[in-house]
Tab-separated table of C-alpha atoms in Angstrom:
chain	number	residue	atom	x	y	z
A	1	UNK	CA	75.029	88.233	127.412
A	2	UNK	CA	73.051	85.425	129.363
A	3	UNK	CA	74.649	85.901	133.175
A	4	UNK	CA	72.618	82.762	134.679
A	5	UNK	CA	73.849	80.726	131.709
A	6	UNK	CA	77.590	82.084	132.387
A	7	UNK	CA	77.652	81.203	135.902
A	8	UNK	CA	76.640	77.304	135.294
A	9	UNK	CA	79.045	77.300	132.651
A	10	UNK	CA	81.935	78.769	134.862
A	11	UNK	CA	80.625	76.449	137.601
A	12	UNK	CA	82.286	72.681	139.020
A	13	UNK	CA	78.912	71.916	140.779
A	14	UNK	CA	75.114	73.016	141.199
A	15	UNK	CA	72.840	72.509	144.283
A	16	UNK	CA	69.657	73.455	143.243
A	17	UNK	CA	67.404	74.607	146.031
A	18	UNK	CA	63.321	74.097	145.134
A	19	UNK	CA	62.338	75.586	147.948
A	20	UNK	CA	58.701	74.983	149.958
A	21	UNK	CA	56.873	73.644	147.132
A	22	UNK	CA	54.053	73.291	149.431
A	23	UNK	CA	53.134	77.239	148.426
A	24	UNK	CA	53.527	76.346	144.779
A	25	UNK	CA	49.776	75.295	143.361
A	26	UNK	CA	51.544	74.569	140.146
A	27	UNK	CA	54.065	72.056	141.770
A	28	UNK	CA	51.564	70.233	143.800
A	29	UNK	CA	51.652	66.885	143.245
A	30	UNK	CA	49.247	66.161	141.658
A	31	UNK	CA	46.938	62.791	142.087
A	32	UNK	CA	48.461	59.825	139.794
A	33	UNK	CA	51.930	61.840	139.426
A	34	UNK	CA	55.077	60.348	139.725
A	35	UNK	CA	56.963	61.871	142.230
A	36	UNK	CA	60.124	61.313	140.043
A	37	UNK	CA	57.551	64.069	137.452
A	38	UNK	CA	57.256	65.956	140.678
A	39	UNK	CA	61.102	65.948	141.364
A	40	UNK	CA	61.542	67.052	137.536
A	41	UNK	CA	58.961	69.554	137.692
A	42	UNK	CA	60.278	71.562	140.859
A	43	UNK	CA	63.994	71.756	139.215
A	44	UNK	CA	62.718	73.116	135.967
A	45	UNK	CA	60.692	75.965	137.990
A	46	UNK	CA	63.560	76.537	139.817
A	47	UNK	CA	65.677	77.014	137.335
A	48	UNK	CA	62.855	79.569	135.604
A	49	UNK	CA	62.969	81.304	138.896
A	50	UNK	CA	66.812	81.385	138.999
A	51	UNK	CA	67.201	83.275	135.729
A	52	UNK	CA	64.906	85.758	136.424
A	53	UNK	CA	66.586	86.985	139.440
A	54	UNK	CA	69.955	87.199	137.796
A	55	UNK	CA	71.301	90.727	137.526
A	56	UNK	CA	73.891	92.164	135.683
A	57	UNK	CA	76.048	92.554	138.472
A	58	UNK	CA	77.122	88.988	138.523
A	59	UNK	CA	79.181	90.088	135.801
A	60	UNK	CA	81.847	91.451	137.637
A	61	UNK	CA	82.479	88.819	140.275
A	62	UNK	CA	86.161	88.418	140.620
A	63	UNK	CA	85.957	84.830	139.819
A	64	UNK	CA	83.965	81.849	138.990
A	65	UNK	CA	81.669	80.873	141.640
A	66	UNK	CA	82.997	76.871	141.135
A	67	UNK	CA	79.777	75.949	143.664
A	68	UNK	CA	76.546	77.423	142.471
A	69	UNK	CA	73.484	77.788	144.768
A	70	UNK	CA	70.124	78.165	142.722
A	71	UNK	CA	67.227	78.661	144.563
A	72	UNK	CA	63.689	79.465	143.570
A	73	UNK	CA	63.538	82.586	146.266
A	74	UNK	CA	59.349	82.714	146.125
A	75	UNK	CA	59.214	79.499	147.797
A	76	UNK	CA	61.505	79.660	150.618
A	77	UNK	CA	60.405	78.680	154.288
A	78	UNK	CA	62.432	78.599	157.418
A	79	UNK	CA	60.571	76.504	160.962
A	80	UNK	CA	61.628	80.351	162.677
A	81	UNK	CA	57.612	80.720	162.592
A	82	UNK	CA	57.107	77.686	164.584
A	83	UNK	CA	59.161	76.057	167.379
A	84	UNK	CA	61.211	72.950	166.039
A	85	UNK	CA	60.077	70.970	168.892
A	86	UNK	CA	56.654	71.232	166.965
A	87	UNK	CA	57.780	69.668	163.977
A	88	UNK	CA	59.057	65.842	162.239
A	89	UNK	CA	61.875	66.965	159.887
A	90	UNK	CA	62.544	64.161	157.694
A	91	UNK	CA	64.795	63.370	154.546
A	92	UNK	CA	65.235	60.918	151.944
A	93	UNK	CA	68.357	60.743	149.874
A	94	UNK	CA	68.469	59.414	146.395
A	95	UNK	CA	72.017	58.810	145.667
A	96	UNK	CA	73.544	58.529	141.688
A	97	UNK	CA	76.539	57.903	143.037
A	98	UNK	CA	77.956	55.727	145.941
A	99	UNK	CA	80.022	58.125	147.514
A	100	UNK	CA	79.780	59.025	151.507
A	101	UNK	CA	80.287	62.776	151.219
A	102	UNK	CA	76.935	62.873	149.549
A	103	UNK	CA	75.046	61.987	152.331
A	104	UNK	CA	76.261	64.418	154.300
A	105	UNK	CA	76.258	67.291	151.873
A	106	UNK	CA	72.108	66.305	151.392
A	107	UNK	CA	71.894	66.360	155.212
A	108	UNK	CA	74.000	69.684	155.498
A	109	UNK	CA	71.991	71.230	152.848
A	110	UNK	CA	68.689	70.027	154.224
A	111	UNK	CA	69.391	71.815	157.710
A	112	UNK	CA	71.010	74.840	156.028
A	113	UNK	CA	67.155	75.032	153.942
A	114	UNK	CA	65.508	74.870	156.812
A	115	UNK	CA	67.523	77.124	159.130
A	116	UNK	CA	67.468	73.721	161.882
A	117	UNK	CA	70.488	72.012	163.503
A	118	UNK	CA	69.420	68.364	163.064
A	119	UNK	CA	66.991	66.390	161.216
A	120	UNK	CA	64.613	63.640	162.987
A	121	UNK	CA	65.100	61.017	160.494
A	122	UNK	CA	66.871	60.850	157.014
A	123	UNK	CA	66.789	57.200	155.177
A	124	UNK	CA	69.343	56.589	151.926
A	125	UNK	CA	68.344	55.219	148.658
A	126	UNK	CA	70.835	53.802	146.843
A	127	UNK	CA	70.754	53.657	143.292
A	128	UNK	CA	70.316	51.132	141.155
A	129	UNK	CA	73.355	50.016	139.559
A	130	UNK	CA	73.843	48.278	143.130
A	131	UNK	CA	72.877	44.948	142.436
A	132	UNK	CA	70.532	42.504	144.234
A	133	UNK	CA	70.447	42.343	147.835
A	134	UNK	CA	73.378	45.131	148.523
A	135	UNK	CA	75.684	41.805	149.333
A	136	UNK	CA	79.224	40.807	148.884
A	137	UNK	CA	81.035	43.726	147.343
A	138	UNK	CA	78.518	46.189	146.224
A	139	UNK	CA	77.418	45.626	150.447
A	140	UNK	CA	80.867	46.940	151.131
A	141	UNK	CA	79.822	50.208	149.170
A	142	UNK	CA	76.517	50.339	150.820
A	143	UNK	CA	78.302	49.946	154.122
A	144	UNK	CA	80.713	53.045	153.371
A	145	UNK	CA	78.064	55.059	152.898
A	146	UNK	CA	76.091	53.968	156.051
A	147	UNK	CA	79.239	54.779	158.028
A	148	UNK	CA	78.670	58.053	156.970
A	149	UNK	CA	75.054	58.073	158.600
A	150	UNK	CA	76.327	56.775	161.497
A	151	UNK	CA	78.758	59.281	161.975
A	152	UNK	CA	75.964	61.954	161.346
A	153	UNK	CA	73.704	60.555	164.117
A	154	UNK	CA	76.850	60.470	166.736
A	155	UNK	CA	77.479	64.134	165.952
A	156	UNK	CA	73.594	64.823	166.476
A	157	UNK	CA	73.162	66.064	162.503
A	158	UNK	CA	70.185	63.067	162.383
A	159	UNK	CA	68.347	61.217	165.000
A	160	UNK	CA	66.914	58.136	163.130
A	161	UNK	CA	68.646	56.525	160.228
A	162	UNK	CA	67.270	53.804	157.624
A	163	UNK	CA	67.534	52.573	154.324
A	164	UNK	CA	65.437	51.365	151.253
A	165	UNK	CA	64.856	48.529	149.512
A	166	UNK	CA	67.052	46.455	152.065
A	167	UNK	CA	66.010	42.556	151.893
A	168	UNK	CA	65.573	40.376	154.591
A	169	UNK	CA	69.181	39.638	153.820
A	170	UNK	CA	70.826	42.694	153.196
A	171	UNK	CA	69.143	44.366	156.412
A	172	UNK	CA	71.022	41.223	158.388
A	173	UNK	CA	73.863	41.956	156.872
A	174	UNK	CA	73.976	45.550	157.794
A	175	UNK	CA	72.499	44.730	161.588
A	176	UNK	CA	75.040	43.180	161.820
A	177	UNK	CA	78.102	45.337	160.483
A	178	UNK	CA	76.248	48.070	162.002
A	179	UNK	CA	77.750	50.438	165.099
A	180	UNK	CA	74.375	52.417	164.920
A	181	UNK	CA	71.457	49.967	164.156
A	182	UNK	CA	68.976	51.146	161.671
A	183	UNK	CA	65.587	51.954	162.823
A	184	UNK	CA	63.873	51.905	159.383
A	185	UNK	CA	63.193	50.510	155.970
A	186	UNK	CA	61.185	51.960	153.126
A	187	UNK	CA	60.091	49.507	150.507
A	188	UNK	CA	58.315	49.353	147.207
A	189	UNK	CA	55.508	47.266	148.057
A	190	UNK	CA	53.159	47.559	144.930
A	191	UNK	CA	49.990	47.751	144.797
A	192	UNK	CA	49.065	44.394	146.939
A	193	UNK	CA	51.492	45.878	149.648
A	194	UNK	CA	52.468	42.349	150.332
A	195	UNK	CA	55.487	42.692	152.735
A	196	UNK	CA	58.022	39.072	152.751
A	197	UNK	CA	57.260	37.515	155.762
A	198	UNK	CA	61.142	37.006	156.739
A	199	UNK	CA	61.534	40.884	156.480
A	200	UNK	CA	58.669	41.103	158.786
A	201	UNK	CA	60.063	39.040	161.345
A	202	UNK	CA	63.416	40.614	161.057
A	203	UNK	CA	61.587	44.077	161.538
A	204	UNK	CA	59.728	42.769	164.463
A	205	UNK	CA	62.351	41.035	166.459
A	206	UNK	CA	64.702	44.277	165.357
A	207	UNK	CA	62.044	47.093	166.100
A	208	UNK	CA	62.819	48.302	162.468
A	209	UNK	CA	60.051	50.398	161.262
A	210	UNK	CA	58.585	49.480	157.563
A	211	UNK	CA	57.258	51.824	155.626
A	212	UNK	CA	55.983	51.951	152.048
A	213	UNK	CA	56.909	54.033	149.171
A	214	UNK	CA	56.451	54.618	145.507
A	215	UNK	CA	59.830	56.478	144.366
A	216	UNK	CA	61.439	55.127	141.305
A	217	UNK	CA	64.322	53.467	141.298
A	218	UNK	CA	65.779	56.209	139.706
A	219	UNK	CA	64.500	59.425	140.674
A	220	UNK	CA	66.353	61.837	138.616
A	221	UNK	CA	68.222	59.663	135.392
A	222	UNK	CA	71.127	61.349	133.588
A	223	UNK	CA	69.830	61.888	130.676
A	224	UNK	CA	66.596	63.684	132.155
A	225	UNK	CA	68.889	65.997	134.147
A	226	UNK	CA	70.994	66.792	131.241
A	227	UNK	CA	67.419	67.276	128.827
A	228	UNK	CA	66.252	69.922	131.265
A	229	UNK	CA	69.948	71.719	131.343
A	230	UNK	CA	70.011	72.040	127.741
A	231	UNK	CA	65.886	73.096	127.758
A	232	UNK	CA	66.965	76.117	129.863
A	233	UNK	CA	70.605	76.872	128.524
A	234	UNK	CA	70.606	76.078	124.979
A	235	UNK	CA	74.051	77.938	124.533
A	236	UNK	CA	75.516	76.408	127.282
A	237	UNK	CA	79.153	74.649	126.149
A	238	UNK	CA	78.529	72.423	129.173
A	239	UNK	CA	74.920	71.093	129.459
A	240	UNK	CA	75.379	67.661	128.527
A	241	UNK	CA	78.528	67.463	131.015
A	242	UNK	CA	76.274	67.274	134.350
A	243	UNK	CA	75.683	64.216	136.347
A	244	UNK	CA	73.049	64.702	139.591
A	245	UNK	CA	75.212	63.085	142.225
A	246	UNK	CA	72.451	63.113	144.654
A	247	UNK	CA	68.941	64.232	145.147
A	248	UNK	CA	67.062	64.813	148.341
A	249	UNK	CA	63.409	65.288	149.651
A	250	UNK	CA	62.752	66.656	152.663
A	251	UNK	CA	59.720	67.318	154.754
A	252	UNK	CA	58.810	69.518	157.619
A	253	UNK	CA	55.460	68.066	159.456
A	254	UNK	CA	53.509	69.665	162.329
A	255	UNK	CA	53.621	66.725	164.671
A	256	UNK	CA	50.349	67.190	166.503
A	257	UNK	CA	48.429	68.230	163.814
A	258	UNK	CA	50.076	66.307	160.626
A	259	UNK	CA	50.176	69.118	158.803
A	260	UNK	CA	52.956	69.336	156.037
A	261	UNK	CA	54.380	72.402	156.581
A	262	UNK	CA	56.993	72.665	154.148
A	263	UNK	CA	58.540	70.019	151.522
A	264	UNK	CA	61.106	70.481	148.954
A	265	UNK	CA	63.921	68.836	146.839
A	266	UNK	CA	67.339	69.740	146.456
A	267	UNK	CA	70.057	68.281	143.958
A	268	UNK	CA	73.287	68.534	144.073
A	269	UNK	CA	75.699	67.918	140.507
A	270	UNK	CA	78.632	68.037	139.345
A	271	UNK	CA	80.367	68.701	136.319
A	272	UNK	CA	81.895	65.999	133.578
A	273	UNK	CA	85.910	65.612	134.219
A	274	UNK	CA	88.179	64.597	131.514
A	275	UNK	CA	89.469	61.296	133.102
A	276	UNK	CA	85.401	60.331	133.412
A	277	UNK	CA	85.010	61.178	137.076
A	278	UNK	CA	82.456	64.652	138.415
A	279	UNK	CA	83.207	67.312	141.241
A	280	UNK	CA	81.994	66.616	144.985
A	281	UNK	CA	81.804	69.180	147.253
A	282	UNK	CA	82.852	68.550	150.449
A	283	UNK	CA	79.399	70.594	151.512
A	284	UNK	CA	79.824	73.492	154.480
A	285	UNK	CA	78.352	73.899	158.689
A	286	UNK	CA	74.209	73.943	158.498
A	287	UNK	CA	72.684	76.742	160.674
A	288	UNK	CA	71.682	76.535	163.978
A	289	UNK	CA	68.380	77.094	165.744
């Protein structure tokens, strides 16, 4: 019988843990990849890792593990071989969903990774069935989900907390709703890089940081997510039931030298209910330096 295929078919949700892909010449990105390919790429090798190290003992588990962890155990890294003061930790959430707890369990899962008690900066993607400028009342979804962040930051989970793709309008809007101001927004500039001018001044007389990126508006589509399921359980009753709910890249950067010393994705996703809704974990305590 296939055990690793068994568990995700007994299981409510997946997190799937890349690990350092850093140590991984295969999963290097490579020049003119997308990192959305990259994202796809590290998932599928964990997954090939994953099923090798499944044993027959899994078989006689009591019961279902509802909340699998699979983790590509060659690439692991923890900061214990460097002092955390040395390093930027930073994370960037792609949401599928607009739903708070996600945020927190990408945060939670990030520290847990990288055996550290807080993160320097984490920014929030949101995805792309928001419309336009995140106002009127998709902003009121946006906003529940930046509640979250704030919350994180006043329990000391993240220092620095930003957004992406914000407008010149929908960053006003959230200064201003805001109880803990964000300090940064990424944007897709293009090739030109030309930054609106309003967003510019808004940045300037708000001492937001901009910063560019490339990320697709959708980093990890349904239908991708469910193609590489069914690639690596083709008997599974259940592959084309799983939604990503969130995924999350996270780097670990040696702040004097600049060195990257460990980067990685993790996705959480939950399983297809009947009345059209997935599972979302309510995520667990991160580990402590």
């Amino acid at each position: 019988m296939d055990v690793a295929q068994m568990l995700v078919d007994q299981a409510d949700t997946v997190v799937i843990h890349s690990g350092n892909i850093i140590n991984s010449y295969s999963l290097k990105k490579r020049v003119g990849q997308k990192s959305s390919d990259e994202l796809a790429d590290s998932i599928e090798k964990t997954f090939i890792s994953w099923k090798d190290s499944v044993g027959p003992e899994y078989m006689n588990i009591p019961e279902p593990i509802h909340t699998l962890n699979i983790t590509n155990d060659a690439l692991t890294w923890s900061h214990t071989d460097e002092r955390r003061s040395n390093l930027k930790i930073s994370a960037k959430i792609f949401l599928s969903e607009v739903e708070p707890q996600l945020v927190r369990n990408a945060v939670d899962n990030v520290c847990k990774t990288l055996g550290v008690r807080h993160l320097d900066s984490a920014v929030v993607s949101f995805p792309d069935t928001i419309p336009g400028a995140y106002v009127e009342g998709s902003f009121s979804k946006a906003l529940s989900v930046w509640r979250e962040m704030e919350a994180m930051t006043k329990e000391g989970l993240v220092k620095h907390i930003g957004v992406t793709d914000f407008d010149e309008t929908a960053m006003q809007n959230l200064y201003r709703c805001a109880t803990v101001k964000p300090t940064i927004d990424q944007i897709k500039t293009g090739h030109d890089f030309n930054v609106p001018d309003d967003l510019i001044k808004l940045s300037e007389e708000y001492d937001i940081e901009l910063l560019s990126h490339d990320d697709a508006a959708d980093m990890l589509p349904e239908k991708s997510f469910q193609a590489i399921m069914e690639d690596n359980f083709p008997n599974s009753t259940s592959a084309s039931e799983w939604l990503p709910s969130y995924a999350v890249r996270y780097s670990a950067i040696a702040r004097c030298r600049g060195i990257v010393r460990s980067k990685g994705y993790i996705v959480e996703a939950g399983k297809r209910l009947s009345n059209g809704y997935y599972t979302v974990t309510t995520g667990g305590e991160g580990y402590m330096d």
